[in-house]
mmCIF file of C-alpha atoms and ligand atoms in Angstrom:
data_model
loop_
_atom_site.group_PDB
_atom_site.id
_atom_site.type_symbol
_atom_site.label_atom_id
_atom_site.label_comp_id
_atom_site.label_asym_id
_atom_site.label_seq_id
_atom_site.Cartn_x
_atom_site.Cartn_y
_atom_site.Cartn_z
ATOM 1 C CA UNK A 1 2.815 39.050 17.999
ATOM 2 C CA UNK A 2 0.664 37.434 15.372
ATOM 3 C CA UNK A 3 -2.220 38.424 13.457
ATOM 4 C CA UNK A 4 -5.595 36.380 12.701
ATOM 5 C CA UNK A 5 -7.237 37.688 9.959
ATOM 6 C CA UNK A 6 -10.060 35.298 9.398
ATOM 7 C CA UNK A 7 -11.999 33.237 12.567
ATOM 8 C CA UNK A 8 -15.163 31.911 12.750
ATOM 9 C CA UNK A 9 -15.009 32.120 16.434
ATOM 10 C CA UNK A 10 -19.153 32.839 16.033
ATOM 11 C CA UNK A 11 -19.231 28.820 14.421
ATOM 12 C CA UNK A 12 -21.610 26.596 16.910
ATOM 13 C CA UNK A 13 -18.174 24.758 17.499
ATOM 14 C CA UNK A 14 -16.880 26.769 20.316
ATOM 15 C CA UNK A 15 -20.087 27.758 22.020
ATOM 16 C CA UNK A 16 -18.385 25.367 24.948
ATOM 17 C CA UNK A 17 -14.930 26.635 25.140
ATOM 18 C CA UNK A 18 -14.500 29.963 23.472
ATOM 19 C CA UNK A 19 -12.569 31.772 26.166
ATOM 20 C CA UNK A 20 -10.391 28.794 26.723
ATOM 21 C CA UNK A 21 -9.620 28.913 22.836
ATOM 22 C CA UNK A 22 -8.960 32.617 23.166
ATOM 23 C CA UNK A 23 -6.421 32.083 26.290
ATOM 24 C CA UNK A 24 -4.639 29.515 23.891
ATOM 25 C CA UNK A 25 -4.683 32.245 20.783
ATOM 26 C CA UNK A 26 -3.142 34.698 23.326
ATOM 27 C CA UNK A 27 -0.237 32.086 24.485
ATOM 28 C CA UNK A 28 0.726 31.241 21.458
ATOM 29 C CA UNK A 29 1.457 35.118 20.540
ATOM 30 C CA UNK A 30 -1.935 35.657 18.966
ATOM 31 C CA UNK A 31 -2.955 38.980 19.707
ATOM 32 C CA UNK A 32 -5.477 39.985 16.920
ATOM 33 C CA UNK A 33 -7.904 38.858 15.052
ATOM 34 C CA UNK A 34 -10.945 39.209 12.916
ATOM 35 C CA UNK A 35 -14.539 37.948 13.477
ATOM 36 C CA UNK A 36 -15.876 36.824 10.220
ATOM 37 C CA UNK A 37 -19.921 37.104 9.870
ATOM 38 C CA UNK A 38 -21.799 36.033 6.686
ATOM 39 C CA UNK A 39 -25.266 36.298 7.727
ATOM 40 C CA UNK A 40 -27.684 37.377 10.370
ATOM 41 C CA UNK A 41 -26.804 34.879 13.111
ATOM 42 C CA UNK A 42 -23.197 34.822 12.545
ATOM 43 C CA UNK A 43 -22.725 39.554 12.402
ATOM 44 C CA UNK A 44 -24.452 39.090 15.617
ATOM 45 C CA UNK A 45 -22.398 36.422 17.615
ATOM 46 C CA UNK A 46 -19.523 38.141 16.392
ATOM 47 C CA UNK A 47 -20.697 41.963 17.619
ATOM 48 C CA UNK A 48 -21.511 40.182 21.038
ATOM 49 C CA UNK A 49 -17.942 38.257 20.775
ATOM 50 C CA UNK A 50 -16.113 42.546 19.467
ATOM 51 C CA UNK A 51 -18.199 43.846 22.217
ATOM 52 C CA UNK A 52 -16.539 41.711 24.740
ATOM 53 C CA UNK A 53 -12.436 41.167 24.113
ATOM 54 C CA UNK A 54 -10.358 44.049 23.694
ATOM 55 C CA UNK A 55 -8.315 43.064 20.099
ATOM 56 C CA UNK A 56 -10.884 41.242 18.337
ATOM 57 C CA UNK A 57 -12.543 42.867 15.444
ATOM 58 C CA UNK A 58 -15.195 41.817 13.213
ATOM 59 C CA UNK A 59 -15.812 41.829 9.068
ATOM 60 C CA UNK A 60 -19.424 41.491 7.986
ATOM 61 C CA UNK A 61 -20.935 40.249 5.224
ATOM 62 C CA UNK A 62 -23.118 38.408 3.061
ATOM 63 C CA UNK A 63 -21.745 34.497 2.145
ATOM 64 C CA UNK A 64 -21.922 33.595 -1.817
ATOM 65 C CA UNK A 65 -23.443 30.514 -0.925
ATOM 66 C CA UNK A 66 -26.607 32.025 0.834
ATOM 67 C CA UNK A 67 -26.670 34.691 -1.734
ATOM 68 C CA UNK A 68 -30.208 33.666 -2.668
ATOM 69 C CA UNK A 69 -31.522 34.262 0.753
ATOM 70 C CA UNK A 70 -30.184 38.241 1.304
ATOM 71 C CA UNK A 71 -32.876 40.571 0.786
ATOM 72 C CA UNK A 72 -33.072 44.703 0.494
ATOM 73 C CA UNK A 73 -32.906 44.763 4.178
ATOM 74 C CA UNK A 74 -29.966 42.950 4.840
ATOM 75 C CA UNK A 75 -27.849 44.830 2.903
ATOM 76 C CA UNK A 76 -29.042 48.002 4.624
ATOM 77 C CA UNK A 77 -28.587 46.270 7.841
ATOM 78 C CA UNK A 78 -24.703 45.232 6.653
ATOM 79 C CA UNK A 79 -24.366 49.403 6.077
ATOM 80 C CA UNK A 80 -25.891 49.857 9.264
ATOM 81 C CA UNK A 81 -23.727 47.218 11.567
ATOM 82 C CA UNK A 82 -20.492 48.615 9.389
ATOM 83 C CA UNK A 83 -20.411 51.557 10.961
ATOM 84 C CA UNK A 84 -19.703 50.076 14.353
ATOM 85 C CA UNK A 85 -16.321 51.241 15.261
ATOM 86 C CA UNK A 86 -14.591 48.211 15.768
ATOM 87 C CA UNK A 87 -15.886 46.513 11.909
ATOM 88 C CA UNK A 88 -13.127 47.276 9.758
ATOM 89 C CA UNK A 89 -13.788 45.600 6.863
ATOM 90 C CA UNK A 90 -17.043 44.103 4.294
ATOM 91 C CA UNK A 91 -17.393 40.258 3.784
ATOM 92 C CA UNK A 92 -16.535 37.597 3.398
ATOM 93 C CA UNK A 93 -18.493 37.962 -0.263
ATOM 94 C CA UNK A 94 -17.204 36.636 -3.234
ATOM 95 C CA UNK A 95 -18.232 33.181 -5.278
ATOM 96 C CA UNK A 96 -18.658 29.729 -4.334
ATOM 97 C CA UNK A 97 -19.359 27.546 -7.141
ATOM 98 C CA UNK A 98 -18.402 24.352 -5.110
ATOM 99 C CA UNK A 99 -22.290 24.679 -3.405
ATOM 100 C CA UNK A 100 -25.201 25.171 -5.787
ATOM 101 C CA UNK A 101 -27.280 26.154 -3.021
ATOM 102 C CA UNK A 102 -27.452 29.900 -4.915
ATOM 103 C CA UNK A 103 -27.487 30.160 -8.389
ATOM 104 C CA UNK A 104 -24.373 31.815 -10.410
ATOM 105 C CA UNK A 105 -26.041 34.971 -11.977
ATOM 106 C CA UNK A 106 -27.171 35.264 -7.753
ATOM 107 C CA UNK A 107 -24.302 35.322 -6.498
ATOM 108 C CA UNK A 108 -22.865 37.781 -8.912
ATOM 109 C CA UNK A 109 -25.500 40.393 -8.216
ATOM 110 C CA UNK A 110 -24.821 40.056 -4.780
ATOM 111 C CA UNK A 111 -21.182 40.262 -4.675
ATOM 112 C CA UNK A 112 -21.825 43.580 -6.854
ATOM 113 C CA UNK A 113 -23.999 44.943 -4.427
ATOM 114 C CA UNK A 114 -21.462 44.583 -1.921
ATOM 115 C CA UNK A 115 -18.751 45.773 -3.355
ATOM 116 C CA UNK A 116 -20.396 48.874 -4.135
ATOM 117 C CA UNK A 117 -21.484 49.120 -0.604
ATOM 118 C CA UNK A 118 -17.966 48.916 0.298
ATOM 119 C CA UNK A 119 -16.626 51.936 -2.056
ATOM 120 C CA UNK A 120 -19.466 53.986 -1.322
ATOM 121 C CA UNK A 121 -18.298 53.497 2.525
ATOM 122 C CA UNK A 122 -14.916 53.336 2.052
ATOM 123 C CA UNK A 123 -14.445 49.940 3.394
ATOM 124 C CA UNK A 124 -11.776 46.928 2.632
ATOM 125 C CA UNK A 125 -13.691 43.591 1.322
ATOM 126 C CA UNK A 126 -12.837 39.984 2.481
ATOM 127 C CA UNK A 127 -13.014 37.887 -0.646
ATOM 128 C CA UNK A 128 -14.177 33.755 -0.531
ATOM 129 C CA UNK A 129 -13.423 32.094 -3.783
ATOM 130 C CA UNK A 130 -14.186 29.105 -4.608
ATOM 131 C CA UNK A 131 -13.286 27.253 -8.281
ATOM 132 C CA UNK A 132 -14.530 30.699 -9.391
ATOM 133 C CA UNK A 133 -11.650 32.262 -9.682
ATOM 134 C CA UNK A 134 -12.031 34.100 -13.150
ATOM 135 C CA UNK A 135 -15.517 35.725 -12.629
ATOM 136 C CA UNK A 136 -13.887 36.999 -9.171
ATOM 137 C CA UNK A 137 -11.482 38.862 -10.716
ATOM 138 C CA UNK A 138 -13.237 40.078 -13.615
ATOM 139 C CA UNK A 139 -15.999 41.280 -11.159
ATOM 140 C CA UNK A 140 -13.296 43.039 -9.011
ATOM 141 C CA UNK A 141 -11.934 44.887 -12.441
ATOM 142 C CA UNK A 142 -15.664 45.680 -13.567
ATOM 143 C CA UNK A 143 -16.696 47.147 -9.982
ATOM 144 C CA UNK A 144 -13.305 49.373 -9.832
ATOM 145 C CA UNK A 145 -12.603 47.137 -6.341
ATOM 146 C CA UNK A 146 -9.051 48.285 -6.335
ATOM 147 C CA UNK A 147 -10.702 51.770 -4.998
ATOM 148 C CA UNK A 148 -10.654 49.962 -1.619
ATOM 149 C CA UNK A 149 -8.887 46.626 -1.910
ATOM 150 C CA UNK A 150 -8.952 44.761 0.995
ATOM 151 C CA UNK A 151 -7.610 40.487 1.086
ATOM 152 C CA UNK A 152 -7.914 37.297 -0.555
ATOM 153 C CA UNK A 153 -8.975 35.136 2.469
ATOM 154 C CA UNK A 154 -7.279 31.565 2.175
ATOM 155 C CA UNK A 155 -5.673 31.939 -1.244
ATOM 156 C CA UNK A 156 -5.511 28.891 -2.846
ATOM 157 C CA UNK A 157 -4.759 30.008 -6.231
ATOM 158 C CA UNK A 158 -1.485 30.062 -8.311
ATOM 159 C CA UNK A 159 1.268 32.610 -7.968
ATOM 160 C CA UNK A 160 0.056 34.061 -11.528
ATOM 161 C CA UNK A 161 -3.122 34.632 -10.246
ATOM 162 C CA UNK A 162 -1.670 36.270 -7.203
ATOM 163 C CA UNK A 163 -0.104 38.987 -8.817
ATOM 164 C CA UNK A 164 -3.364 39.821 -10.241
ATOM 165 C CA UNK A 165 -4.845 40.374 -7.029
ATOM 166 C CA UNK A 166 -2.041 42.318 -5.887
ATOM 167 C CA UNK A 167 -2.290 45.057 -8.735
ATOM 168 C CA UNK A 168 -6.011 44.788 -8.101
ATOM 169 C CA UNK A 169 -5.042 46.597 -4.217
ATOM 170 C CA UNK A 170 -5.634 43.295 -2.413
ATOM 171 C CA UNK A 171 -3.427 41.386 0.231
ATOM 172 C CA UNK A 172 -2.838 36.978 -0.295
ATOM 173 C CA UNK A 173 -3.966 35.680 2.929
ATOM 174 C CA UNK A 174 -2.297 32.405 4.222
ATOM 175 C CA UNK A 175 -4.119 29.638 5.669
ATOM 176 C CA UNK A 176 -3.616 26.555 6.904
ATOM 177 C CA UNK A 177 -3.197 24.111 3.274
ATOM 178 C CA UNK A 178 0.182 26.044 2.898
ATOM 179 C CA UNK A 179 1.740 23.820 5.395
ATOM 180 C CA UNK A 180 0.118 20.786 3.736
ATOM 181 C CA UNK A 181 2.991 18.410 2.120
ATOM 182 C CA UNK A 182 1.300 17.820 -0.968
ATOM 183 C CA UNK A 183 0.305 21.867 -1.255
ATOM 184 C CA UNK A 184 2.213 22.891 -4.069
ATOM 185 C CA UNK A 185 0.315 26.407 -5.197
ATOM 186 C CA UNK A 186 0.216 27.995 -1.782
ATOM 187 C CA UNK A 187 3.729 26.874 -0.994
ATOM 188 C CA UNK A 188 4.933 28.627 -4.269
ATOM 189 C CA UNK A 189 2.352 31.931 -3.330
ATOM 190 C CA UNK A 190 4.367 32.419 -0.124
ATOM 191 C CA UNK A 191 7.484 32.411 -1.767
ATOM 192 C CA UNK A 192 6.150 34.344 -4.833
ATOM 193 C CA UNK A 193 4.204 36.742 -3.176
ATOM 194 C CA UNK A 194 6.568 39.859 -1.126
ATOM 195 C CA UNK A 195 5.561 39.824 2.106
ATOM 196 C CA UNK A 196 4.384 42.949 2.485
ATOM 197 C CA UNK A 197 1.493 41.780 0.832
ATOM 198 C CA UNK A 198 1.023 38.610 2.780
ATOM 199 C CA UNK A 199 -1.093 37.806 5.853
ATOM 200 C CA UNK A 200 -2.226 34.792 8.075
ATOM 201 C CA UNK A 201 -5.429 33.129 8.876
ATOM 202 C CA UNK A 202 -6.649 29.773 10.298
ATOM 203 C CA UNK A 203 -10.365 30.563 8.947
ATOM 204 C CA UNK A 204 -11.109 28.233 11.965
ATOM 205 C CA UNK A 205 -13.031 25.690 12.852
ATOM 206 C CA UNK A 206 -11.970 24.859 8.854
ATOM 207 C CA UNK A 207 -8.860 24.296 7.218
ATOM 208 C CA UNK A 208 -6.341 23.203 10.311
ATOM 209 C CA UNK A 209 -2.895 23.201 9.371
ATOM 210 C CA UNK A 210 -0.496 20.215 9.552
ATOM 211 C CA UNK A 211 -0.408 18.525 11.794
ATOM 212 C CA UNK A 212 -4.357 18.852 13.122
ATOM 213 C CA UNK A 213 -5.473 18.656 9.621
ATOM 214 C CA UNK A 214 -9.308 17.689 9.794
ATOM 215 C CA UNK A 215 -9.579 18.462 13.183
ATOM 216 C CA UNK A 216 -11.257 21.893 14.704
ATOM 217 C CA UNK A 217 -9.461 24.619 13.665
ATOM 218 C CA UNK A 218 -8.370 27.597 16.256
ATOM 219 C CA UNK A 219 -6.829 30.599 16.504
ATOM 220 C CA UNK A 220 -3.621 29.528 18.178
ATOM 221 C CA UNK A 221 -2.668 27.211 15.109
ATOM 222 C CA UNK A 222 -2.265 30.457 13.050
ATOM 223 C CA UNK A 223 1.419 30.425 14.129
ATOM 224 C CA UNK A 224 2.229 27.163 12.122
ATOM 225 C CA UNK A 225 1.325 29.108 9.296
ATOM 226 C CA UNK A 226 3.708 31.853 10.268
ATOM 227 C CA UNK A 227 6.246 29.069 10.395
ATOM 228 C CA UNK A 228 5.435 27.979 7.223
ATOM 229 C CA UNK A 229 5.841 30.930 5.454
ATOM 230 C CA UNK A 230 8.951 31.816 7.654
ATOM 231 C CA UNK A 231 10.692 28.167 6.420
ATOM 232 C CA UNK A 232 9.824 28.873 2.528
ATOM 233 C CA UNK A 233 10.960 32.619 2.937
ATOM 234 C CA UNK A 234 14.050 31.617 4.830
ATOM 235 C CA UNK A 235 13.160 34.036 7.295
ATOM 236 C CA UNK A 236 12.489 33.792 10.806
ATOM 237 C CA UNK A 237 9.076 33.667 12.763
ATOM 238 C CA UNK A 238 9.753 37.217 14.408
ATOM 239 C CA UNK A 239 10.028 38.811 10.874
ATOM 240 C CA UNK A 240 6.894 37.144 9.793
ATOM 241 C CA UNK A 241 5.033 37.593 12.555
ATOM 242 C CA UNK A 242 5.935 41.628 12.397
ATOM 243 C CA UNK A 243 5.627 42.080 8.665
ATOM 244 C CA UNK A 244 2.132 40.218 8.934
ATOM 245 C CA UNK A 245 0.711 41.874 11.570
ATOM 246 C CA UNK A 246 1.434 45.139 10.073
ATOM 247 C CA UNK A 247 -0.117 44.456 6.875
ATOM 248 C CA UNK A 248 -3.358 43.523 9.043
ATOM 249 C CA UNK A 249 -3.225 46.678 11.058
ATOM 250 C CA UNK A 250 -2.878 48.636 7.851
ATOM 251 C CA UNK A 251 -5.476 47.100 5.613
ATOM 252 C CA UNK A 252 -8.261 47.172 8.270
ATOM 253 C CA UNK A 253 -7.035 51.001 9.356
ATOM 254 C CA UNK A 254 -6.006 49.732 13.156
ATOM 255 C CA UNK A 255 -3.692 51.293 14.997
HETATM 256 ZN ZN1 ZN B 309 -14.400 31.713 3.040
HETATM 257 ZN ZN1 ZN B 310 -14.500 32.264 6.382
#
């Protein structure tokens, strides 16, 4: 039984076939997953989408790249849809400094905000980094983040970085570049990293692992990850696929 800890099953891109793609998830072992939202449209596809499948749950938050846009009102609307019972975690929220859609200083003061959200309802946080790596992890020391810890959503970083984030209280999520040939960081994070501390994603319709790389992404792929990690670890799929899905149950408080 495998764990998905990071869809975008509320993308445009499977407004045609989402059950379909959900049948496929659940052949291919995948029991679980998370619904990420980053912004008004996407939390509400992905309540509808929780309110209507049994083991899929849903994160909310507020995306560093539309930082700009998020008034007072969102953020008391994030507190407000967080207390559904089947959102068990905040974000994804983080820094993106690929996009310069929101400026830096922005996006800090929003991540912040959210963070602090997150302690003051106990909550884990979903974290997107991108080539920000640093300021993410200074922000995380400054904000006392550790107090609720939460993942690393499609770690890309190195294996020194990684141990950062573990003593910070957060889990190295797995995502579809570690079974790229030419991925030499993630490769070395799965084998680096214990895995208690590891989990899987597909952050679909993004990101599909070898060998649908730059095609849609979906949950069912998840599994070559698993593989992946099982190969480097010299371990098989079943242990994985256990160890993983633990870690998700227990960082997102499902039992
Ligand atoms: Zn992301
Ligand atoms: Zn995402």
């Amino acid at each position: 039984m495998l764990f998905d800890t990071h869809v975008h099953l509320n993308d445009d891109q499977y407004a045609e076939d989402m059950d379909e793609v959900i049948a496929r998830a659940k052949n291919a072992g995948v029991e679980y997953m998370v619904v990420v939202g980053f912004d008004r449209k996407t939390i509400e596809k992905a309540l509808e989408i929780i309110s209507e499948h049994d083991l899929i749950y849903a994160s909310v938050g507020w995306h560093p790249v539309d930082a700009i846009d998020m008034t007072e009102d969102d953020l008391q609307w994030l507190e407000e849809v967080a207390a559904h019972p089947k959102v068990v975690a905040l974000g994804e929220m983080g820094l993106d400094y690929h996009w310069d859609k929101s400026p830096k200083e922005i996006q800090k003061e929003v991540f912040r905000k959210q963070i602090r959200l997150a302690k003051r309802i106990n909550m884990p946080i979903i974290i997107h980094n991108r080539d920000a790596t640093q300021d993410i992890i200074q922000i995380l020391r400054e904000e006392h983040a550790e107090e609720v810890g939460g993942i690393m959503h499609c770690f890309s970083g190195s294996a020194e970085v990684a141990k950062q984030c573990l003593d910070l209280n957060f889990y190295i999520s797995l995502g579809g570049p570690v079974t790229f040939k030419n991925a030499k960081k993630p490769k070395e994070v799965a084998i680096q990293v214990p895995l208690d501390r590891l989990l899987i994603e597909t952050d679909c319709p993004y990101l599909a692992p070898h060998p649908y790389r730059g095609k849609r992404n979906e949950p069912s792929y998840v599994r070559l990850v698993a593989e992946q990690i099982a190969d480097l670890k010299g371990i098989s799929l079943e242990e994985v696929a256990q160890i993983t899905t633990a870690n998700a149950k227990k960082v997102f408080g499902i039992d």
